[in-house]
Coordinates of N, CA and C in Angstrom, one line a residue:
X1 N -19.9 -18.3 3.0 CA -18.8 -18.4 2.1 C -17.6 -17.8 2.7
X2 N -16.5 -18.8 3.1 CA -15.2 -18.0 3.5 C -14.8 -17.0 2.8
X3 N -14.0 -16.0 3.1 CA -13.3 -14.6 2.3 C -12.0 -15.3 1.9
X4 N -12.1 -15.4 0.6 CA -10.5 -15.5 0.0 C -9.8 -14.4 -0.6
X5 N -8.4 -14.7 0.2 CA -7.4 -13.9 -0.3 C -6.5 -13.8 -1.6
X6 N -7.0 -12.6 -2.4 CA -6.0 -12.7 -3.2 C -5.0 -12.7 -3.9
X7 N -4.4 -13.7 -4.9 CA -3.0 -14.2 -4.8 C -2.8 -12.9 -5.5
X8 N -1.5 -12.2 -5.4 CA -0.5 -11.1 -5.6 C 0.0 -11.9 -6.9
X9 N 0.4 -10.6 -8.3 CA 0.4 -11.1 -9.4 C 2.0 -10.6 -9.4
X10 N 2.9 -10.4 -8.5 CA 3.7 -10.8 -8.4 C 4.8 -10.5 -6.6
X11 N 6.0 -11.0 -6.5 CA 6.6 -11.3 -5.4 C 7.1 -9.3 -5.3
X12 N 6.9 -9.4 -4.3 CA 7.7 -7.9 -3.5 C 9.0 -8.3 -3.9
X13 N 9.7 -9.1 -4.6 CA 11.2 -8.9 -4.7 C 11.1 -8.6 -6.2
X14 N 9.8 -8.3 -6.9 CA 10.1 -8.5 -8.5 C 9.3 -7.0 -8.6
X15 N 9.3 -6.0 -7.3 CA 9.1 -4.5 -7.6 C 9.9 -4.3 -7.8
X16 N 10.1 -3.1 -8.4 CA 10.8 -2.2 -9.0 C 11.4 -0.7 -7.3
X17 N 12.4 -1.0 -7.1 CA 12.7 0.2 -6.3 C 13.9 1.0 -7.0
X18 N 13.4 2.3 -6.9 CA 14.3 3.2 -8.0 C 16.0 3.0 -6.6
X19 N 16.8 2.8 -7.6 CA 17.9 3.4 -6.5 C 18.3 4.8 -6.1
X20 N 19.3 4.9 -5.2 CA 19.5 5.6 -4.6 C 19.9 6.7 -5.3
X21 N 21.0 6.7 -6.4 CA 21.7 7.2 -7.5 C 21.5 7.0 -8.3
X22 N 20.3 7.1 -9.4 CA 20.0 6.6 -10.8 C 21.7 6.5 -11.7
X23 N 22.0 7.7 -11.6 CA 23.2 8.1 -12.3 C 24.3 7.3 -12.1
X24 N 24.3 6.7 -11.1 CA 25.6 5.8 -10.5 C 25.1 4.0 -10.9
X25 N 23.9 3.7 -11.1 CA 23.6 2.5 -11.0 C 24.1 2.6 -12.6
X26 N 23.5 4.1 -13.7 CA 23.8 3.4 -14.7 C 25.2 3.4 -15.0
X27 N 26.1 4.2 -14.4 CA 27.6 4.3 -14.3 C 27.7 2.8 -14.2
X28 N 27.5 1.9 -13.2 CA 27.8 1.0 -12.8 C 27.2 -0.4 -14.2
X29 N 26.9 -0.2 -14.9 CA 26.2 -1.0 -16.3 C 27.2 -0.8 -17.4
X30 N 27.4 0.6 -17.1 CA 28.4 1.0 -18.2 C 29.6 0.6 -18.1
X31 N 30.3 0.6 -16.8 CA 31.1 -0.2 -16.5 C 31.5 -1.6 -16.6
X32 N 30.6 -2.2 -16.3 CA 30.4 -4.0 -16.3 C 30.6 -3.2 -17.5
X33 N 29.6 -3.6 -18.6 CA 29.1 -3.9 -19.7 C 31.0 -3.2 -20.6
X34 N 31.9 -2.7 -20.1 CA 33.1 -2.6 -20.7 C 34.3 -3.3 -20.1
X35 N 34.1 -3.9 -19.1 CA 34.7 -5.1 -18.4 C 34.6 -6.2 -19.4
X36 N 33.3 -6.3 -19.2 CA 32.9 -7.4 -20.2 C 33.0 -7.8 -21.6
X37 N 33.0 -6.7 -22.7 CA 33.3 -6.4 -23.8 C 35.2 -6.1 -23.9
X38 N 36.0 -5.9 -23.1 CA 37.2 -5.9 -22.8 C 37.8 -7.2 -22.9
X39 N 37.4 -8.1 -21.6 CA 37.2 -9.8 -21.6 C 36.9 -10.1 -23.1
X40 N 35.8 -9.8 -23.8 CA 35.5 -10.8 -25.0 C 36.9 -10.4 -26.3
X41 N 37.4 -8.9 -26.4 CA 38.3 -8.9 -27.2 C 39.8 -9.2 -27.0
X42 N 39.8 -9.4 -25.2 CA 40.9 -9.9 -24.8 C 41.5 -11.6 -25.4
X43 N 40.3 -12.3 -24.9 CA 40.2 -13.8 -25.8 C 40.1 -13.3 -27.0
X44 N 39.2 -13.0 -27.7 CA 39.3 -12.9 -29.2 C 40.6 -12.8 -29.9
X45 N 40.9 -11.5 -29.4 CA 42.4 -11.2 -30.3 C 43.4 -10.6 -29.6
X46 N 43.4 -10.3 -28.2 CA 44.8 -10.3 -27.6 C 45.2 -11.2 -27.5
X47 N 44.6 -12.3 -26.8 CA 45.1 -13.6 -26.3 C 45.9 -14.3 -27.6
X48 N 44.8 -14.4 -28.8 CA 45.7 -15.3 -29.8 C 46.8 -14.6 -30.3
X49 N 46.6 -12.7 -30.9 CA 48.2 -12.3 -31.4 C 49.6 -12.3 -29.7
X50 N 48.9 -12.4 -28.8 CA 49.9 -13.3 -28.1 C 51.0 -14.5 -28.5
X51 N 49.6 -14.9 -28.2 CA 50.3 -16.4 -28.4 C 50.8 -17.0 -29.9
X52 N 50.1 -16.1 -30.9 CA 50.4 -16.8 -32.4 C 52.1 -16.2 -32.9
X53 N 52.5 -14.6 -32.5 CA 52.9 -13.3 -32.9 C 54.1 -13.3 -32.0
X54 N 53.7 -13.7 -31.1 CA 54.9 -12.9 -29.9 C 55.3 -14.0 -29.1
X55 N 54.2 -15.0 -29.5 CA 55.0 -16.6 -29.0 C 55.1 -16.7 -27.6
X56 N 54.0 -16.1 -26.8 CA 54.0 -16.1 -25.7 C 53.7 -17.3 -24.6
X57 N 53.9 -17.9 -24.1 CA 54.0 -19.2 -23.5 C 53.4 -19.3 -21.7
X58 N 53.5 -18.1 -21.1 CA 53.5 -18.7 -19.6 C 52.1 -17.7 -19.3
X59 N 51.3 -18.6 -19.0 CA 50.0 -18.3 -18.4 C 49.9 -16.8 -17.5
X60 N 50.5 -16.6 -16.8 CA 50.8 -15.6 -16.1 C 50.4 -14.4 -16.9
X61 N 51.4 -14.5 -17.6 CA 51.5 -13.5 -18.6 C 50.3 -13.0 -19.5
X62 N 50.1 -14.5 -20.0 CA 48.7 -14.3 -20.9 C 47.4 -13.8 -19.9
X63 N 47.5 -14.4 -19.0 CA 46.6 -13.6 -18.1 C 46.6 -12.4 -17.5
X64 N 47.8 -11.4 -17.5 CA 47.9 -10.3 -16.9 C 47.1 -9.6 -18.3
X65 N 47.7 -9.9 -19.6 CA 47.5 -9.0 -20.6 C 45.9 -9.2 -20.8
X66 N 44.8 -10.3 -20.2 CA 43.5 -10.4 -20.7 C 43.2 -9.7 -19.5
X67 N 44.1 -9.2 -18.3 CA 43.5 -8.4 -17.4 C 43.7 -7.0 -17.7
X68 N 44.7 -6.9 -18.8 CA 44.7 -5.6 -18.6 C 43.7 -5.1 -19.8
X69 N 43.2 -5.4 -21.0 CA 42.1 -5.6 -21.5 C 41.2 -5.6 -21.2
X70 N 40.6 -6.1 -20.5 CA 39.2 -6.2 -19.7 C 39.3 -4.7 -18.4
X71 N 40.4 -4.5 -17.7 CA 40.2 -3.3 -17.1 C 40.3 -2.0 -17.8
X72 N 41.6 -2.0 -19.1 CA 41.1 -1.1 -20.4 C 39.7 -1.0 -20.7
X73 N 39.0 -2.0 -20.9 CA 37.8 -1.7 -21.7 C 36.9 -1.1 -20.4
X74 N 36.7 -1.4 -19.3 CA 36.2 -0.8 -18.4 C 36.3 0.8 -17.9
X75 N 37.5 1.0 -18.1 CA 38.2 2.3 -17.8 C 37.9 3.5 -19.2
X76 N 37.6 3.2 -20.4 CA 37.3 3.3 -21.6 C 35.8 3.8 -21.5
X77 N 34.9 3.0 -21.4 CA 33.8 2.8 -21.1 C 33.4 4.1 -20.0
X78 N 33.9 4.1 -19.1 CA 33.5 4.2 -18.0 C 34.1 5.9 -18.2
X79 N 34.7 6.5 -19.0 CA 35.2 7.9 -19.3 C 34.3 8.3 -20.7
X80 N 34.0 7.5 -21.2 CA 32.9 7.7 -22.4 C 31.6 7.6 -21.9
X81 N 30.8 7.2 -20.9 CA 29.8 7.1 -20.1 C 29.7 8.5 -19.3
X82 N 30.9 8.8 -18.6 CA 30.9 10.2 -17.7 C 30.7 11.5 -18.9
X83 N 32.0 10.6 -20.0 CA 31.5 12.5 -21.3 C 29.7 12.6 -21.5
X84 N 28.9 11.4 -21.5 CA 27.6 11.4 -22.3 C 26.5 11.5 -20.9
X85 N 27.1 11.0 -20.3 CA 26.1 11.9 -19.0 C 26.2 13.4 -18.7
X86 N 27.1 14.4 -19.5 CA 27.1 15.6 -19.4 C 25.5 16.2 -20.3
X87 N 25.1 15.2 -20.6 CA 23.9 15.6 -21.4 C 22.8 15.0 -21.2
X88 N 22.6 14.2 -20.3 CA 21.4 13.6 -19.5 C 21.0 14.2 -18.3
X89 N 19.4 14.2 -18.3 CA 19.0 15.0 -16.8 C 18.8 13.4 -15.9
X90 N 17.9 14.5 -14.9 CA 17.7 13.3 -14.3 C 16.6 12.4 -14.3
X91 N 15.9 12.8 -15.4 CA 14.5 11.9 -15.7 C 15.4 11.0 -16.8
X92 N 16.0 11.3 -17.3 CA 16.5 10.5 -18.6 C 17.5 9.1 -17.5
X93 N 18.5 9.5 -16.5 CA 18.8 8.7 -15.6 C 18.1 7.6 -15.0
X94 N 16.9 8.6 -14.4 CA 15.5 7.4 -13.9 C 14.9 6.6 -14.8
X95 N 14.9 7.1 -16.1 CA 14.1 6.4 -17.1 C 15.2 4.9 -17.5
X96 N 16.6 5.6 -17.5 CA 17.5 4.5 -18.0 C 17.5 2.9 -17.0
X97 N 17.6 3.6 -15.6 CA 17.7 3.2 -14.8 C 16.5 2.1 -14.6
X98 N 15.5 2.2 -14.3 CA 14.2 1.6 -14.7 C 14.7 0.6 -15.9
X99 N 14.8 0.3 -17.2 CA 14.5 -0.1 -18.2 C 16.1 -1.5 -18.1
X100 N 16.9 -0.8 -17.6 CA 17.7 -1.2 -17.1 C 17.5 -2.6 -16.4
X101 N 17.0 -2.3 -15.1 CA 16.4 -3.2 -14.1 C 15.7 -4.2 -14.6
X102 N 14.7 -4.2 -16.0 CA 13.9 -5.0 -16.6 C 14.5 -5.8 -17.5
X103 N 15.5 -5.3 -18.1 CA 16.3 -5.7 -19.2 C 16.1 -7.1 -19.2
X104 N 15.8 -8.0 -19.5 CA 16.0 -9.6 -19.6 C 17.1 -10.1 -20.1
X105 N 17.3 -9.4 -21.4 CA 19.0 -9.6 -21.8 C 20.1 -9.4 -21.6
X106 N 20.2 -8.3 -20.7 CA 20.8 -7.7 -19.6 C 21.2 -8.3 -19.1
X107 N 20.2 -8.4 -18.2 CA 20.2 -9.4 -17.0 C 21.0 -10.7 -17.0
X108 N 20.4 -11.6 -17.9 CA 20.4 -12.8 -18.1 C 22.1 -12.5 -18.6
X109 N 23.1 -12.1 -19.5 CA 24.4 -11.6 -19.7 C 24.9 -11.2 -18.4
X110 N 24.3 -10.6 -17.6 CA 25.4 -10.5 -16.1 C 25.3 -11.6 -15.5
X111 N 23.9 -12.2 -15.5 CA 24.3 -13.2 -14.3 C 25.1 -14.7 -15.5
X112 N 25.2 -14.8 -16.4 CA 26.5 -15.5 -16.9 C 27.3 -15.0 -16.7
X113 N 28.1 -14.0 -17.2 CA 29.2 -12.9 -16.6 C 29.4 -12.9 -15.5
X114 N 28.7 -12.7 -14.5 CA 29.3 -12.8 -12.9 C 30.0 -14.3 -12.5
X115 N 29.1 -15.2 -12.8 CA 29.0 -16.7 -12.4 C 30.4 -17.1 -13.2
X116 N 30.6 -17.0 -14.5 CA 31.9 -16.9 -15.2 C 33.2 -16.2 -14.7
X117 N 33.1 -15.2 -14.3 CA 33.9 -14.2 -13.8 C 34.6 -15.0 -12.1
X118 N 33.1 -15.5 -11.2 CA 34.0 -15.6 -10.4 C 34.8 -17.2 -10.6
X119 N 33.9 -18.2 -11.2 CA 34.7 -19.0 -11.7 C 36.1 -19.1 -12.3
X120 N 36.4 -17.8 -13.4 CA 37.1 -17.6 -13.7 C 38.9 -17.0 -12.7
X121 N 38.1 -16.7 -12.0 CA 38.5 -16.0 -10.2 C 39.1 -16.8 -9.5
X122 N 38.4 -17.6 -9.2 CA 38.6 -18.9 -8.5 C 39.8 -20.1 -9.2
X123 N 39.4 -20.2 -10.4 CA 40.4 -21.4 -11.0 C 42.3 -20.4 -11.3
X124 N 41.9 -18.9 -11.4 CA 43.1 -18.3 -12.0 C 44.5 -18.4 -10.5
X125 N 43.3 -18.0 -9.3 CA 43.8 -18.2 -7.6 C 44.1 -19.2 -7.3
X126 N 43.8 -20.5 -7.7 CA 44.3 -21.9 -7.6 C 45.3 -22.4 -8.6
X127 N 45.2 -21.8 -9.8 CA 46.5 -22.6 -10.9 C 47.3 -21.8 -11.5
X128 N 47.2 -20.7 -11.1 CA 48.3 -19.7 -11.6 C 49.8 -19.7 -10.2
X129 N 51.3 -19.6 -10.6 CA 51.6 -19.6 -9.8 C 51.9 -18.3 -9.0
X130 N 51.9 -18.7 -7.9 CA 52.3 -17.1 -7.0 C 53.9 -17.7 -6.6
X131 N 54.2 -16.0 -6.3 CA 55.5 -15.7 -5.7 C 57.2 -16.1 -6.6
X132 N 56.3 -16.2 -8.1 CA 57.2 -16.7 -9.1 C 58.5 -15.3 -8.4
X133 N 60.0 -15.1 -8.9 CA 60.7 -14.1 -9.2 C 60.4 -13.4 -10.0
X134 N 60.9 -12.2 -9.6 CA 60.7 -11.4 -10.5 C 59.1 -10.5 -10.4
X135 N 58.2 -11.1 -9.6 CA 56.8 -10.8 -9.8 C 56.8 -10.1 -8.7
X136 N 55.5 -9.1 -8.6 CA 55.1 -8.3 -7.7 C 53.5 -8.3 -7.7
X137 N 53.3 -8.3 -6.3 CA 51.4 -8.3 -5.8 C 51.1 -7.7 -6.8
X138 N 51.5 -6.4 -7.2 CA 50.0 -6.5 -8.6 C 50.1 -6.8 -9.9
X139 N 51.3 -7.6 -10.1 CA 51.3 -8.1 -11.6 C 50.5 -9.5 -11.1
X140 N 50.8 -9.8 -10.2 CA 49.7 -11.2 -10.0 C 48.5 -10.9 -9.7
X141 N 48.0 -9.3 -8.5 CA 46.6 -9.4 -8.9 C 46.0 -9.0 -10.3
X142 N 46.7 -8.6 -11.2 CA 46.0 -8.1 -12.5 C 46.0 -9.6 -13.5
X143 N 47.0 -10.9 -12.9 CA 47.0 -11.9 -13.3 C 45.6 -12.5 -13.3
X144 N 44.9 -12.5 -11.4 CA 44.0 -13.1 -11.3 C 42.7 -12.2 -12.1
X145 N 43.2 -10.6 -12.1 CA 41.3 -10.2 -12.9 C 41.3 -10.9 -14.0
X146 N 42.9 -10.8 -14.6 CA 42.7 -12.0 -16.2 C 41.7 -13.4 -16.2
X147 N 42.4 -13.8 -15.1 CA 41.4 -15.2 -15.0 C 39.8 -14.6 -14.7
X148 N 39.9 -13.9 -14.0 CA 38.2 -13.4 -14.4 C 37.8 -12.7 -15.4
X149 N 38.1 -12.3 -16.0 CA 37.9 -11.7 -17.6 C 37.6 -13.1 -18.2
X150 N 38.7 -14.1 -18.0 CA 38.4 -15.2 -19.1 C 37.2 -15.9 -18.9
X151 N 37.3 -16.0 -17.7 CA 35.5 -16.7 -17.1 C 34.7 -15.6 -17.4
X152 N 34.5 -14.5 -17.6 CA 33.4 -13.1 -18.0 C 33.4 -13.5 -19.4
X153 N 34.4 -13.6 -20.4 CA 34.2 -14.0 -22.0 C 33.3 -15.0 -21.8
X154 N 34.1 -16.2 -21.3 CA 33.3 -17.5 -21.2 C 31.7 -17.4 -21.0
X155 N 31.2 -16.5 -19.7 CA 30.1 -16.3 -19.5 C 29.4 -16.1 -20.6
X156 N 29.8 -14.8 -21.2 CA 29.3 -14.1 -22.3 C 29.0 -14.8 -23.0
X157 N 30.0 -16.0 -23.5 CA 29.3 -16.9 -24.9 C 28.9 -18.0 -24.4
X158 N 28.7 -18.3 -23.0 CA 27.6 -18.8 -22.7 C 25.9 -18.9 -22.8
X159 N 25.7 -17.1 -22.3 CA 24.5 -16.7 -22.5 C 24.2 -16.3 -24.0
X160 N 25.4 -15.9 -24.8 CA 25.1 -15.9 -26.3 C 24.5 -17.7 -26.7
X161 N 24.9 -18.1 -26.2 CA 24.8 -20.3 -27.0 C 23.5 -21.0 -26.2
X162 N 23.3 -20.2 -25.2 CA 22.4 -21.2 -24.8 C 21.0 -21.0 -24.8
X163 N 20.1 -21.7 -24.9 CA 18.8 -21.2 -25.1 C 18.3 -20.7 -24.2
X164 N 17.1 -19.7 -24.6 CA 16.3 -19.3 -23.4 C 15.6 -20.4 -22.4
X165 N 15.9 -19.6 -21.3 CA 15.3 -21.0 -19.8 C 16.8 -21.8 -19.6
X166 N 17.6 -21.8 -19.8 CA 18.7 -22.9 -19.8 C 19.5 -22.3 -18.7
X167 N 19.4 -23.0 -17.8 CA 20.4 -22.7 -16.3 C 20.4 -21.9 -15.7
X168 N 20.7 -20.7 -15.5 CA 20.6 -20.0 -14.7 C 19.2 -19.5 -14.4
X169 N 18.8 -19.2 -13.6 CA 18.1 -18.1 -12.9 C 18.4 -16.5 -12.4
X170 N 17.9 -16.0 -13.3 CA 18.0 -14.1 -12.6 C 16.9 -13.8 -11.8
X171 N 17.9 -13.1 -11.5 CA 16.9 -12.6 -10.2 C 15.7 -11.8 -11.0
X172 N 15.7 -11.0 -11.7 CA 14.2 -10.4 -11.8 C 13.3 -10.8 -12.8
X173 N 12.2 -10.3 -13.0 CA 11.4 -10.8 -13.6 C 10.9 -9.8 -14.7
X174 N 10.5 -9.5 -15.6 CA 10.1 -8.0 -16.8 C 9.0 -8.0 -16.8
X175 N 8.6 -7.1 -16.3 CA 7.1 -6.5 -16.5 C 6.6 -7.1 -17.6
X176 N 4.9 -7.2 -18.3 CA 4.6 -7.3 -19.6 C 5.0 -6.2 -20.0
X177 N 4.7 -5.4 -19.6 CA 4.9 -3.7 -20.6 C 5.6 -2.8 -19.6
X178 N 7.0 -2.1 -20.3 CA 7.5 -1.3 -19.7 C 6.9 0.3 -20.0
X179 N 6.3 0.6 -18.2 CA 6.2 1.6 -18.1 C 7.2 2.8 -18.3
X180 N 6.0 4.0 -18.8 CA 6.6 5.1 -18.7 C 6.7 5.6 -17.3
X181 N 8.3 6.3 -16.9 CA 8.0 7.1 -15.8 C 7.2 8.4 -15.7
X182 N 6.6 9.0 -14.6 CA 5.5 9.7 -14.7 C 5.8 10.6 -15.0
X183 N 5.3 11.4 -16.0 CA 5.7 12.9 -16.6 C 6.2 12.7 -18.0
X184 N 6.6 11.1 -18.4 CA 7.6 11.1 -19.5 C 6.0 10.8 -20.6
X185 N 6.2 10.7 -21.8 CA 5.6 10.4 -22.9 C 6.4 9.4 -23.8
X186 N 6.0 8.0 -24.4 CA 6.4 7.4 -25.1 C 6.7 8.6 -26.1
X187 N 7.4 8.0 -26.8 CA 8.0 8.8 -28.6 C 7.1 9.0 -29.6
X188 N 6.4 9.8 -30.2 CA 5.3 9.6 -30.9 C 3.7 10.4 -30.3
X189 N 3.5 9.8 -28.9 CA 2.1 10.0 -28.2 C 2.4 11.6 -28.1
X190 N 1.0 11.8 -28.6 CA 0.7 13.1 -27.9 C 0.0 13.7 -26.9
X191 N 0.4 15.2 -26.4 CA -0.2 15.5 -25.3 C -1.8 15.0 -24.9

């Protein structure tokens, strides 16, 4: 009887490698994740008391103010993140960090968000005008993060509308059961 080899119950790209900086990866979540929430109140209700209120008309414009929204909410986020890490160690980091990586909903939310974002990127660098008067390199690059904020909302209520399995592909895969890291105890279990 030949020796068969056993099929692996999953791909070396769907382990788990702790990063380098637990603390910076989740900096880096907290960040997005107020980019992203910036983007969605920028459309929600910057964009329209713009345009309903103040009668705003030239794209430009509307786009610098959903850029500056989306990097407010990032900037926000990302100083409320630094206060609340004054009170995390570094198992609580690891632990975040881990659960993080498995997230499915997470996940599945950035990679609409990214894919939106750079779309958004892309269409703002092709139809917005440059070198209008009066403008300077960074009122037009904060023009184009607008256009990516708008494609990042877009994302977002993408992955909010669409069913599970529907288009995209993330990259990772969620364990059945999220482990504890070693030393930690679920909530409840005892010694």
């Amino acid at each position: 009887m030949a020796a068969t080899t056993p099929t692996p119950t999953c791909k070396a790209s769907d382990e788990y490698v702790a990063p380098a900086s637990p603390a910076a990866y989740v900096m880096w979540h907290i960040v997005k994740k107020g980019f992203q929430a910036g983007s969605v109140i920028g459309v929600a209700a910057v964009l329209p008391a713009m345009v309903l209120w103040k009668k705003v008309r030239d794209p430009t414009a509307l786009m610098r103010a959903l850029g500056t929204s989306a990097v407010t909410g990032a900037a926000a986020t990302g100083a409320l993140g630094a206060l609340k890490f004054t009170t995390i160690d570094q198992a609580g980091f690891e632990d975040r960090a881990y659960r993080l990586h498995y997230n499915k909903g997470q996940n599945r939310t950035d990679c609409f968000s990214f894919a939106g974002a750079f779309v958004g990127l892309a269409a703002a660098a092709v139809l917005l005008p440059r070198g209008v008067a009066g403008t300077t390199a960074g009122l037009y690059g904060m023009a184009l993060v607008g256009g990516s904020a708008a494609g990042c909302a877009l994302g977002v209520a993408a992955h909010v509308t669409a069913p599970e399995g529907c288009g995209m592909k993330c990259p990772r895969k969620c364990p059945k059961k999220v482990k504890q890291p070693e030393g930690e105890q679920a909530k409840g279990e005892k010694a």
